[in-house]
Amino acid sequence: MAEQSFGVIGLAVMGENLALNVERNGFPIAVYNRTPEKTDAFMHTRAQGKNVKAAYTIEDFVKSLERPRKILIMVKAGAPVDGVIDQLKPLLDEGDIIIDGGNSLFDDTARRTRELEPMGFRFIGMGVSGGEEGALNGPSMMPGGTKSSYEYLEPILTKIAAQVDDGPCVTYVGPGGAGHYVKMVHNGIEYGDMQLIAEAYDLLKNTLGLNHQQLHEIFAEWNTTDELNSFLIEITADIFRYIDPDTNQPLVDMILDAAGQKGTGRWTVQSALELGVCIPTMTAAVNARIMSSYKKERVAASQILTGPTGKYEGDAKAFIDAIRDALYCSKICSYAQGMALLSTASKQYSYNLNLSEMARIWKGGCIIRAGFLGKIQSAFIENPALANLLLAPEFKQSILDRQSGWREVLASAAKLGIPVPAFSASLDYFDSYRRDRLPQNLTQAQRDYFGAHTYERIDKEGFFHTEWTQISEESVQTSTPEPMQAEQPTTPPTSTKV
């Protein structure tokens, strides 16, 4: 009996599409789903006439695969993944490869690697991006685990991945949970991108009063530019063209303004906090989705809380161009934050990430694919130790040339009462990063005052603590000169090096 080259467990849309992608590229597949009805439906429709073998028990599924077995798990992250692995372990042989292709938390992936590798099994945690279309026609894939495990899979993965001018959109990412960590940050950047686009839309619609056709034309034109050409801008232009057949209104206007989330954006923010990396654009995007979920509260508040209203009264064409510039500058900041987080995580977790390769494999297939990823790739090729994308000559000049429009958009939004949290967070990130002195000297003084947390000085080495309540009279200045008196001894504040 012929054995299949590759197995897929889980036949939701992503699992089905990846299975068909593998089969189309010349690798016979076996499939299994915990509900037989789902397997039957797949076999009688999309898999009909293809080199696909259905299994209705996990035992038969494992038996149908050639060794070393290569099994892709496409089930919900968390306990369901552990449950499938527990079912597989008694049935597998040494050297067999388990691939978790869902959106698992990288810590879970690292744990599973530690548990499975000593048992003789190979384990790959692989981020997959591209949605339904990408899974079928070529996704971006981010596999992490032992390199030898990846090498077994490489002939398959390089064929099913999206293809760009400099190769397939897949590479060995790094050990342990590296693949899922990179996918998590990819999704954090995706959150930021989507929120920035939403804010641009809000400004165009509600400060300039543009209709859906005008919005379509603007986003379609932006998608032709080197700066903003991207999958998300492309689909945004398409969205504005769709008319709801029930109401004859633009469908986007009929959709409830409460965005969902599955956790990867939140995980990105949590990881950044733990590692001490500043990612305000992504944080603002997560918060914006949370705020959007307060729909009933916001409707009630809109009847009570007032603020500025009105339309932009200046040159509309110039303001549209300024919004475009603000979107691009903010987008640069969002990617800069994502790459900085990957750099720090790489050092902390010994991933040894190649940041130019991460940008390269995002150029096709994935949700954040964009024309300017080639520039990010080049920036890290030219300087692999680049501390921040804002310092790369290409991006530094792009922001310096566009920042006046960026600032104009933020000022106008504030005057007109339009919230732009991700635009604002991005500009704050840029302004904070470019300053050589921030006001946290006062913060540190406060911490030392109430908690004796100590501080460092700019003029000498070491850590110091001051008894701040022992303030000398000489340090208290008044606006009215006091009459001359005989000099009295004073008690200076006590500052001690610790």
GROMACS .gro file of C-alpha atoms in nm:
model
  498
    1MET     CA    1   0.000   0.000   0.000
    2ALA     CA    2   0.141   0.340  -0.103
    3GLU     CA    3   0.220   0.572   0.184
    4GLN     CA    4   0.148   0.943   0.183
    5SER     CA    5   0.429   1.202   0.206
    6PHE     CA    6   0.260   1.447   0.442
    7GLY     CA    7  -0.023   1.452   0.692
    8VAL     CA    8  -0.261   1.726   0.807
    9ILE     CA    9  -0.469   1.710   1.124
   10GLY     CA   10  -0.751   1.966   1.140
   11LEU     CA   11  -0.969   2.051   0.843
   12ALA     CA   12  -1.091   2.401   0.914
   13VAL     CA   13  -1.034   2.637   0.622
   14MET     CA   14  -0.661   2.693   0.690
   15GLY     CA   15  -0.598   2.319   0.733
   16GLU     CA   16  -0.787   2.232   0.415
   17ASN     CA   17  -0.610   2.497   0.211
   18LEU     CA   18  -0.263   2.404   0.331
   19ALA     CA   19  -0.338   2.037   0.261
   20LEU     CA   20  -0.446   2.119  -0.095
   21ASN     CA   21  -0.139   2.340  -0.141
   22VAL     CA   22   0.092   2.054  -0.038
   23GLU     CA   23  -0.088   1.807  -0.267
   24ARG     CA   24  -0.085   2.046  -0.563
   25ASN     CA   25   0.292   2.079  -0.530
   26GLY     CA   26   0.349   1.707  -0.573
   27PHE     CA   27   0.329   1.561  -0.222
   28PRO     CA   28   0.054   1.302  -0.158
   29ILE     CA   29  -0.127   1.382   0.165
   30ALA     CA   30  -0.327   1.213   0.439
   31VAL     CA   31  -0.589   1.405   0.635
   32TYR     CA   32  -0.768   1.352   0.964
   33ASN     CA   33  -1.028   1.552   1.152
   34ARG     CA   34  -1.184   1.461   1.485
   35THR     CA   35  -1.532   1.485   1.330
   36PRO     CA   36  -1.577   1.232   1.046
   37GLU     CA   37  -1.844   1.448   0.884
   38LYS     CA   38  -1.587   1.721   0.819
   39THR     CA   39  -1.349   1.470   0.662
   40ASP     CA   40  -1.626   1.332   0.440
   41ALA     CA   41  -1.727   1.680   0.328
   42PHE     CA   42  -1.368   1.762   0.231
   43MET     CA   43  -1.315   1.433   0.045
   44HIS     CA   44  -1.639   1.466  -0.153
   45THR     CA   45  -1.580   1.828  -0.257
   46ARG     CA   46  -1.243   2.002  -0.262
   47ALA     CA   47  -1.027   1.686  -0.236
   48GLN     CA   48  -1.214   1.491  -0.501
   49GLY     CA   49  -0.981   1.355  -0.768
   50LYS     CA   50  -0.666   1.457  -0.581
   51ASN     CA   51  -0.396   1.244  -0.418
   52VAL     CA   52  -0.555   1.270  -0.075
   53LYS     CA   53  -0.614   0.980   0.163
   54ALA     CA   54  -0.870   1.021   0.440
   55ALA     CA   55  -0.827   0.858   0.779
   56TYR     CA   56  -1.106   0.826   1.033
   57THR     CA   57  -0.893   0.726   1.332
   58ILE     CA   58  -0.568   0.876   1.449
   59GLU     CA   59  -0.411   0.528   1.432
   60ASP     CA   60  -0.499   0.482   1.064
   61PHE     CA   61  -0.379   0.834   0.992
   62VAL     CA   62  -0.035   0.765   1.139
   63LYS     CA   63  -0.011   0.429   0.958
   64SER     CA   64  -0.082   0.594   0.624
   65LEU     CA   65   0.230   0.813   0.636
   66GLU     CA   66   0.580   0.735   0.513
   67ARG     CA   67   0.867   0.766   0.760
   68PRO     CA   68   0.990   0.990   0.895
   69ARG     CA   69   0.632   1.100   0.935
   70LYS     CA   70   0.566   1.468   0.874
   71ILE     CA   71   0.245   1.578   1.049
   72LEU     CA   72   0.102   1.930   1.041
   73ILE     CA   73  -0.140   2.012   1.326
   74MET     CA   74  -0.392   2.284   1.237
   75VAL     CA   75  -0.617   2.306   1.543
   76LYS     CA   76  -0.699   2.582   1.790
   77ALA     CA   77  -0.403   2.701   1.996
   78GLY     CA   78  -0.361   2.594   2.357
   79ALA     CA   79  -0.504   2.277   2.508
   80PRO     CA   80  -0.630   2.136   2.173
   81VAL     CA   81  -0.271   2.126   2.041
   82ASP     CA   82  -0.151   1.945   2.355
   83GLY     CA   83  -0.442   1.703   2.321
   84VAL     CA   84  -0.351   1.609   1.964
   85ILE     CA   85   0.016   1.569   2.055
   86ASP     CA   86  -0.079   1.340   2.345
   87GLN     CA   87  -0.279   1.125   2.102
   88LEU     CA   88   0.013   1.106   1.859
   89LYS     CA   89   0.298   1.029   2.098
   90PRO     CA   90   0.221   0.657   2.155
   91LEU     CA   91   0.185   0.604   1.781
   92LEU     CA   92   0.498   0.774   1.650
   93ASP     CA   93   0.852   0.650   1.601
   94GLU     CA   94   1.183   0.817   1.672
   95GLY     CA   95   1.258   1.088   1.417
   96ASP     CA   96   0.897   1.159   1.325
   97ILE     CA   97   0.818   1.531   1.287
   98ILE     CA   98   0.526   1.716   1.444
   99ILE     CA   99   0.453   2.065   1.311
  100ASP     CA  100   0.223   2.305   1.497
  101GLY     CA  101   0.102   2.547   1.229
  102GLY     CA  102  -0.146   2.741   1.442
  103ASN     CA  103  -0.106   3.067   1.631
  104SER     CA  104   0.041   2.912   1.944
  105LEU     CA  105   0.201   3.119   2.218
  106PHE     CA  106   0.578   3.093   2.180
  107ASP     CA  107   0.619   2.984   2.542
  108ASP     CA  108   0.394   2.684   2.473
  109THR     CA  109   0.603   2.599   2.168
  110ALA     CA  110   0.927   2.614   2.369
  111ARG     CA  111   0.770   2.386   2.633
  112ARG     CA  112   0.654   2.134   2.374
  113THR     CA  113   1.002   2.132   2.218
  114ARG     CA  114   1.160   2.057   2.558
  115GLU     CA  115   0.913   1.774   2.615
  116LEU     CA  116   0.921   1.609   2.272
  117GLU     CA  117   1.283   1.631   2.161
  118PRO     CA  118   1.420   1.411   2.447
  119MET     CA  119   1.160   1.150   2.351
  120GLY     CA  120   1.317   1.124   2.006
  121PHE     CA  121   1.049   1.321   1.822
  122ARG     CA  122   1.118   1.630   1.612
  123PHE     CA  123   0.902   1.935   1.676
  124ILE     CA  124   0.852   2.249   1.468
  125GLY     CA  125   0.646   2.549   1.579
  126MET     CA  126   0.559   2.728   1.255
  127GLY     CA  127   0.383   3.058   1.214
  128VAL     CA  128   0.173   3.070   0.897
  129SER     CA  129   0.046   3.399   0.756
  130GLY     CA  130  -0.163   3.479   0.453
  131GLY     CA  131  -0.515   3.390   0.551
  132GLU     CA  132  -0.722   3.149   0.346
  133GLU     CA  133  -0.586   3.261   0.009
  134GLY     CA  134  -0.225   3.247   0.125
  135ALA     CA  135  -0.265   2.900   0.273
  136LEU     CA  136  -0.395   2.773  -0.060
  137ASN     CA  137  -0.174   2.960  -0.304
  138GLY     CA  138   0.141   3.036  -0.106
  139PRO     CA  139   0.174   3.169   0.250
  140SER     CA  140   0.462   3.322   0.438
  141MET     CA  141   0.587   3.064   0.687
  142MET     CA  142   0.804   3.108   0.996
  143PRO     CA  143   0.925   2.766   1.119
  144GLY     CA  144   1.124   2.737   1.442
  145GLY     CA  145   1.275   2.435   1.615
  146THR     CA  146   1.584   2.224   1.560
  147LYS     CA  147   1.748   2.304   1.228
  148SER     CA  148   1.776   1.937   1.130
  149SER     CA  149   1.398   1.906   1.163
  150TYR     CA  150   1.351   2.203   0.932
  151GLU     CA  151   1.589   2.048   0.678
  152TYR     CA  152   1.359   1.743   0.647
  153LEU     CA  153   1.068   1.976   0.574
  154GLU     CA  154   1.249   2.227   0.355
  155PRO     CA  155   1.171   2.060   0.017
  156ILE     CA  156   0.800   2.078   0.093
  157LEU     CA  157   0.791   2.420   0.261
  158THR     CA  158   0.992   2.596  -0.007
  159LYS     CA  159   0.750   2.471  -0.273
  160ILE     CA  160   0.426   2.560  -0.096
  161ALA     CA  161   0.545   2.905   0.022
  162ALA     CA  162   0.474   3.231  -0.157
  163GLN     CA  163   0.746   3.306  -0.411
  164VAL     CA  164   0.907   3.650  -0.447
  165ASP     CA  165   1.193   3.779  -0.659
  166ASP     CA  166   1.459   3.658  -0.416
  167GLY     CA  167   1.318   3.323  -0.314
  168PRO     CA  168   1.039   3.145  -0.127
  169CYS     CA  169   0.880   3.322   0.170
  170VAL     CA  170   1.003   3.070   0.424
  171THR     CA  171   1.331   3.024   0.608
  172TYR     CA  172   1.460   2.855   0.919
  173VAL     CA  173   1.385   3.114   1.187
  174GLY     CA  174   1.559   2.979   1.497
  175PRO     CA  175   1.539   2.729   1.783
  176GLY     CA  176   1.256   2.655   2.027
  177GLY     CA  177   0.967   2.901   2.005
  178ALA     CA  178   1.140   3.135   1.758
  179GLY     CA  179   0.898   3.070   1.473
  180HIS     CA  180   0.589   3.142   1.676
  181TYR     CA  181   0.757   3.444   1.838
  182VAL     CA  182   0.825   3.597   1.496
  183LYS     CA  183   0.466   3.521   1.388
  184MET     CA  184   0.338   3.685   1.707
  185VAL     CA  185   0.533   4.005   1.633
  186HIS     CA  186   0.417   3.988   1.270
  187ASN     CA  187   0.061   3.993   1.403
  188GLY     CA  188   0.143   4.283   1.636
  189ILE     CA  189   0.268   4.482   1.337
  190GLU     CA  190  -0.050   4.377   1.155
  191TYR     CA  191  -0.259   4.522   1.440
  192GLY     CA  192  -0.066   4.848   1.412
  193ASP     CA  193  -0.103   4.864   1.032
  194MET     CA  194  -0.477   4.803   1.047
  195GLN     CA  195  -0.532   5.067   1.315
  196LEU     CA  196  -0.327   5.326   1.126
  197ILE     CA  197  -0.531   5.263   0.811
  198ALA     CA  198  -0.854   5.290   1.013
  199GLU     CA  199  -0.744   5.627   1.152
  200ALA     CA  200  -0.660   5.755   0.802
  201TYR     CA  201  -1.007   5.642   0.690
  202ASP     CA  202  -1.171   5.815   0.988
  203LEU     CA  203  -0.996   6.143   0.905
  204LEU     CA  204  -1.078   6.126   0.534
  205LYS     CA  205  -1.443   6.040   0.596
  206ASN     CA  206  -1.525   6.256   0.894
  207THR     CA  207  -1.310   6.567   0.854
  208LEU     CA  208  -1.333   6.595   0.475
  209GLY     CA  209  -1.670   6.424   0.422
  210LEU     CA  210  -1.545   6.194   0.147
  211ASN     CA  211  -1.783   5.931   0.012
  212HIS     CA  212  -1.709   5.564  -0.047
  213GLN     CA  213  -1.613   5.614  -0.413
  214GLN     CA  214  -1.367   5.890  -0.324
  215LEU     CA  215  -1.223   5.674  -0.047
  216HIS     CA  216  -1.181   5.387  -0.291
  217GLU     CA  217  -0.998   5.613  -0.537
  218ILE     CA  218  -0.763   5.753  -0.272
  219PHE     CA  219  -0.664   5.414  -0.131
  220ALA     CA  220  -0.630   5.266  -0.479
  221GLU     CA  221  -0.397   5.553  -0.573
  222TRP     CA  222  -0.197   5.513  -0.250
  223ASN     CA  223  -0.152   5.146  -0.334
  224THR     CA  224   0.037   5.246  -0.649
  225THR     CA  225   0.302   5.435  -0.451
  226ASP     CA  226   0.635   5.292  -0.334
  227GLU     CA  227   0.557   5.399   0.022
  228LEU     CA  228   0.212   5.251   0.076
  229ASN     CA  229   0.181   4.968  -0.176
  230SER     CA  230   0.064   4.675   0.039
  231PHE     CA  231  -0.193   4.400   0.078
  232LEU     CA  232  -0.382   4.587   0.351
  233ILE     CA  233  -0.408   4.909   0.147
  234GLU     CA  234  -0.518   4.705  -0.156
  235ILE     CA  235  -0.800   4.528   0.026
  236THR     CA  236  -0.906   4.855   0.191
  237ALA     CA  237  -0.959   5.007  -0.154
  238ASP     CA  238  -1.166   4.703  -0.248
  239ILE     CA  239  -1.377   4.723   0.067
  240PHE     CA  240  -1.499   5.074  -0.019
  241ARG     CA  241  -1.635   4.950  -0.353
  242TYR     CA  242  -1.862   4.684  -0.205
  243ILE     CA  243  -2.229   4.782  -0.188
  244ASP     CA  244  -2.455   4.596   0.055
  245PRO     CA  245  -2.734   4.433  -0.148
  246ASP     CA  246  -2.978   4.457   0.145
  247THR     CA  247  -2.951   4.834   0.196
  248ASN     CA  248  -2.783   4.961  -0.121
  249GLN     CA  249  -2.531   5.132   0.107
  250PRO     CA  250  -2.156   5.076   0.129
  251LEU     CA  251  -2.126   4.757   0.330
  252VAL     CA  252  -1.847   4.898   0.546
  253ASP     CA  253  -2.093   5.157   0.680
  254MET     CA  254  -2.331   4.880   0.790
  255ILE     CA  255  -2.068   4.692   0.994
  256LEU     CA  256  -2.072   4.733   1.373
  257ASP     CA  257  -1.770   4.933   1.489
  258ALA     CA  258  -1.651   4.674   1.744
  259ALA     CA  259  -1.334   4.490   1.640
  260GLY     CA  260  -1.245   4.143   1.762
  261GLN     CA  261  -0.905   3.998   1.845
  262LYS     CA  262  -0.765   3.650   1.902
  263GLY     CA  263  -0.479   3.733   2.137
  264THR     CA  264  -0.161   3.762   1.932
  265GLY     CA  265  -0.161   4.143   1.947
  266ARG     CA  266  -0.207   4.132   2.324
  267TRP     CA  267   0.071   3.872   2.355
  268THR     CA  268   0.303   4.102   2.158
  269VAL     CA  269   0.237   4.390   2.398
  270GLN     CA  270   0.282   4.166   2.701
  271SER     CA  271   0.613   4.032   2.570
  272ALA     CA  272   0.739   4.383   2.493
  273LEU     CA  273   0.659   4.492   2.850
  274GLU     CA  274   0.844   4.190   2.989
  275LEU     CA  275   1.148   4.259   2.770
  276GLY     CA  276   1.144   4.635   2.824
  277VAL     CA  277   1.087   4.727   2.458
  278CYS     CA  278   0.880   5.030   2.362
  279ILE     CA  279   0.605   4.943   2.108
  280PRO     CA  280   0.347   5.222   2.155
  281THR     CA  281   0.188   5.194   1.808
  282MET     CA  282   0.097   4.829   1.858
  283THR     CA  283  -0.016   4.900   2.215
  284ALA     CA  284  -0.241   5.178   2.087
  285ALA     CA  285  -0.387   4.940   1.827
  286VAL     CA  286  -0.472   4.679   2.091
  287ASN     CA  287  -0.626   4.947   2.313
  288ALA     CA  288  -0.828   5.081   2.021
  289ARG     CA  289  -0.985   4.739   1.966
  290ILE     CA  290  -1.064   4.715   2.335
  291MET     CA  291  -1.222   5.063   2.334
  292SER     CA  292  -1.427   4.973   2.027
  293SER     CA  293  -1.582   4.684   2.219
  294TYR     CA  294  -1.742   4.931   2.465
  295LYS     CA  295  -2.011   5.000   2.206
  296LYS     CA  296  -2.309   5.048   2.441
  297GLU     CA  297  -2.107   5.267   2.678
  298ARG     CA  298  -1.983   5.480   2.389
  299VAL     CA  299  -2.332   5.530   2.251
  300ALA     CA  300  -2.453   5.643   2.595
  301ALA     CA  301  -2.149   5.866   2.646
  302SER     CA  302  -2.201   6.031   2.307
  303GLN     CA  303  -2.527   6.176   2.441
  304ILE     CA  304  -2.354   6.336   2.741
  305LEU     CA  305  -1.992   6.413   2.661
  306THR     CA  306  -1.935   6.690   2.411
  307GLY     CA  307  -1.630   6.797   2.214
  308PRO     CA  308  -1.530   6.980   1.899
  309THR     CA  309  -1.706   6.897   1.575
  310GLY     CA  310  -1.679   7.030   1.223
  311LYS     CA  311  -1.494   6.978   0.900
  312TYR     CA  312  -1.143   7.057   0.792
  313GLU     CA  313  -1.154   7.403   0.637
  314GLY     CA  314  -0.818   7.416   0.463
  315ASP     CA  315  -0.697   7.279   0.130
  316ALA     CA  316  -0.855   6.931   0.104
  317LYS     CA  317  -0.600   6.799  -0.146
  318ALA     CA  318  -0.311   6.912   0.071
  319PHE     CA  319  -0.470   6.752   0.377
  320ILE     CA  320  -0.519   6.422   0.193
  321ASP     CA  321  -0.148   6.429   0.104
  322ALA     CA  322  -0.063   6.506   0.468
  323ILE     CA  323  -0.271   6.208   0.584
  324ARG     CA  324  -0.081   5.989   0.338
  325ASP     CA  325   0.248   6.118   0.480
  326ALA     CA  326   0.128   6.064   0.837
  327LEU     CA  327   0.026   5.708   0.749
  328TYR     CA  328   0.366   5.629   0.597
  329CYS     CA  329   0.567   5.786   0.881
  330SER     CA  330   0.356   5.605   1.141
  331LYS     CA  331   0.393   5.280   0.948
  332ILE     CA  332   0.772   5.316   0.956
  333CYS     CA  333   0.755   5.364   1.332
  334SER     CA  334   0.536   5.056   1.375
  335TYR     CA  335   0.777   4.834   1.182
  336ALA     CA  336   1.072   4.991   1.364
  337GLN     CA  337   0.912   4.890   1.694
  338GLY     CA  338   0.847   4.537   1.568
  339MET     CA  339   1.203   4.488   1.448
  340ALA     CA  340   1.341   4.630   1.775
  341LEU     CA  341   1.129   4.380   1.967
  342LEU     CA  342   1.255   4.093   1.752
  343SER     CA  343   1.614   4.207   1.805
  344THR     CA  344   1.577   4.214   2.183
  345ALA     CA  345   1.392   3.881   2.195
  346SER     CA  346   1.659   3.725   1.976
  347LYS     CA  347   1.925   3.815   2.231
  348GLN     CA  348   1.711   3.727   2.535
  349TYR     CA  349   1.603   3.386   2.405
  350SER     CA  350   1.912   3.304   2.194
  351TYR     CA  351   1.708   3.288   1.873
  352ASN     CA  352   1.987   3.437   1.657
  353LEU     CA  353   1.729   3.593   1.428
  354ASN     CA  354   1.834   3.727   1.089
  355LEU     CA  355   1.623   4.043   1.067
  356SER     CA  356   1.685   4.096   0.696
  357GLU     CA  357   1.550   3.744   0.633
  358MET     CA  358   1.244   3.814   0.849
  359ALA     CA  359   1.167   4.117   0.630
  360ARG     CA  360   1.230   3.910   0.316
  361ILE     CA  361   0.988   3.630   0.400
  362TRP     CA  362   0.719   3.890   0.476
  363LYS     CA  363   0.743   4.033   0.123
  364GLY     CA  364   0.493   3.781  -0.013
  365GLY     CA  365   0.204   3.569   0.107
  366CYS     CA  366   0.149   3.729   0.446
  367ILE     CA  367  -0.100   3.990   0.566
  368ILE     CA  368   0.163   4.261   0.621
  369ARG     CA  369   0.329   4.214   0.283
  370ALA     CA  370   0.423   4.555   0.150
  371GLY     CA  371   0.649   4.713  -0.106
  372PHE     CA  372   0.867   4.886   0.149
  373LEU     CA  373   0.967   4.557   0.315
  374GLY     CA  374   1.240   4.538   0.051
  375LYS     CA  375   1.381   4.859   0.197
  376ILE     CA  376   1.370   4.710   0.547
  377GLN     CA  377   1.546   4.400   0.416
  378SER     CA  378   1.817   4.617   0.258
  379ALA     CA  379   1.861   4.823   0.575
  380PHE     CA  380   1.945   4.514   0.781
  381ILE     CA  381   2.165   4.367   0.508
  382GLU     CA  382   2.368   4.688   0.502
  383ASN     CA  383   2.383   4.706   0.883
  384PRO     CA  384   2.284   4.384   1.065
  385ALA     CA  385   2.351   4.559   1.398
  386LEU     CA  386   2.115   4.849   1.318
  387ALA     CA  387   1.977   4.964   1.655
  388ASN     CA  388   1.653   5.106   1.515
  389LEU     CA  389   1.498   5.126   1.171
  390LEU     CA  390   1.454   5.502   1.220
  391LEU     CA  391   1.833   5.537   1.193
  392ALA     CA  392   1.856   5.371   0.852
  393PRO     CA  393   1.930   5.646   0.594
  394GLU     CA  394   1.630   5.561   0.376
  395PHE     CA  395   1.378   5.579   0.658
  396LYS     CA  396   1.541   5.867   0.842
  397GLN     CA  397   1.512   6.084   0.532
  398SER     CA  398   1.158   5.968   0.458
  399ILE     CA  399   1.038   6.089   0.797
  400LEU     CA  400   1.239   6.411   0.793
  401ASP     CA  401   1.086   6.497   0.454
  402ARG     CA  402   0.730   6.422   0.571
  403GLN     CA  403   0.711   6.514   0.936
  404SER     CA  404   0.550   6.858   0.886
  405GLY     CA  405   0.244   6.695   0.726
  406TRP     CA  406   0.242   6.428   0.999
  407ARG     CA  407   0.232   6.698   1.267
  408GLU     CA  408  -0.036   6.894   1.082
  409VAL     CA  409  -0.260   6.586   1.076
  410LEU     CA  410  -0.219   6.527   1.450
  411ALA     CA  411  -0.293   6.892   1.532
  412SER     CA  412  -0.599   6.900   1.307
  413ALA     CA  413  -0.732   6.574   1.449
  414ALA     CA  414  -0.706   6.712   1.802
  415LYS     CA  415  -0.881   7.035   1.705
  416LEU     CA  416  -1.163   6.844   1.533
  417GLY     CA  417  -1.206   6.582   1.806
  418ILE     CA  418  -1.101   6.280   1.597
  419PRO     CA  419  -0.912   6.016   1.800
  420VAL     CA  420  -0.593   5.900   1.631
  421PRO     CA  421  -0.423   5.692   1.901
  422ALA     CA  422  -0.185   5.500   1.672
  423PHE     CA  423  -0.084   5.809   1.474
  424SER     CA  424  -0.023   5.988   1.804
  425ALA     CA  425   0.170   5.700   1.957
  426SER     CA  426   0.389   5.678   1.648
  427LEU     CA  427   0.475   6.048   1.651
  428ASP     CA  428   0.541   6.034   2.024
  429TYR     CA  429   0.775   5.739   1.961
  430PHE     CA  430   0.965   5.936   1.697
  431ASP     CA  431   0.985   6.252   1.908
  432SER     CA  432   1.094   6.059   2.216
  433TYR     CA  433   1.357   5.858   2.029
  434ARG     CA  434   1.510   6.166   1.863
  435ARG     CA  435   1.554   6.364   2.191
  436ASP     CA  436   1.876   6.340   2.387
  437ARG     CA  437   1.702   6.436   2.713
  438LEU     CA  438   1.357   6.334   2.838
  439PRO     CA  439   1.174   6.447   3.156
  440GLN     CA  440   1.227   6.119   3.338
  441ASN     CA  441   1.498   6.287   3.545
  442LEU     CA  442   1.202   6.426   3.740
  443THR     CA  443   1.041   6.082   3.752
  444GLN     CA  444   1.358   5.938   3.899
  445ALA     CA  445   1.376   6.221   4.155
  446GLN     CA  446   1.019   6.142   4.259
  447ARG     CA  447   1.100   5.772   4.293
  448ASP     CA  448   1.396   5.855   4.511
  449TYR     CA  449   1.189   6.098   4.719
  450PHE     CA  450   0.909   5.854   4.809
  451GLY     CA  451   1.088   5.522   4.786
  452ALA     CA  452   1.462   5.580   4.814
  453HIS     CA  453   1.504   5.413   4.473
  454THR     CA  454   1.826   5.613   4.405
  455TYR     CA  455   1.927   5.792   4.087
  456GLU     CA  456   2.228   5.838   3.863
  457ARG     CA  457   2.385   6.176   3.786
  458ILE     CA  458   2.502   6.326   3.459
  459ASP     CA  459   2.824   6.461   3.611
  460LYS     CA  460   2.962   6.169   3.813
  461GLU     CA  461   2.952   5.791   3.829
  462GLY     CA  462   2.748   5.582   4.072
  463PHE     CA  463   2.401   5.571   4.230
  464PHE     CA  464   2.284   5.837   4.476
  465HIS     CA  465   2.009   5.891   4.729
  466THR     CA  466   1.893   6.226   4.868
  467GLU     CA  467   1.697   6.312   5.183
  468TRP     CA  468   1.471   6.544   4.989
  469THR     CA  469   1.290   6.694   5.291
  470GLN     CA  470   1.615   6.850   5.418
  471ILE     CA  471   1.599   7.142   5.178
  472SER     CA  472   1.849   7.421   5.233
  473GLU     CA  473   1.725   7.777   5.260
  474GLU     CA  474   1.972   7.872   4.991
  475SER     CA  475   1.792   7.650   4.744
  476VAL     CA  476   1.456   7.826   4.801
  477GLN     CA  477   1.429   8.130   4.575
  478THR     CA  478   1.158   8.395   4.602
  479SER     CA  479   1.045   8.656   4.356
  480THR     CA  480   1.093   8.943   4.609
  481PRO     CA  481   1.444   9.002   4.740
  482GLU     CA  482   1.469   8.970   5.119
  483PRO     CA  483   1.637   9.242   5.333
  484MET     CA  484   2.005   9.183   5.388
  485GLN     CA  485   2.070   8.984   5.705
  486ALA     CA  486   2.370   8.835   5.870
  487GLU     CA  487   2.458   8.504   5.710
  488GLN     CA  488   2.320   8.208   5.905
  489PRO     CA  489   2.443   7.850   5.889
  490THR     CA  490   2.219   7.624   5.679
  491THR     CA  491   2.164   7.252   5.661
  492PRO     CA  492   2.233   7.126   5.308
  493PRO     CA  493   2.023   6.845   5.163
  494THR     CA  494   2.176   6.509   5.231
  495SER     CA  495   2.287   6.333   4.912
  496THR     CA  496   2.483   6.016   4.951
  497LYS     CA  497   2.641   5.781   4.704
  498VAL     CA  498   2.518   5.426   4.749
   0.00000   0.00000   0.00000
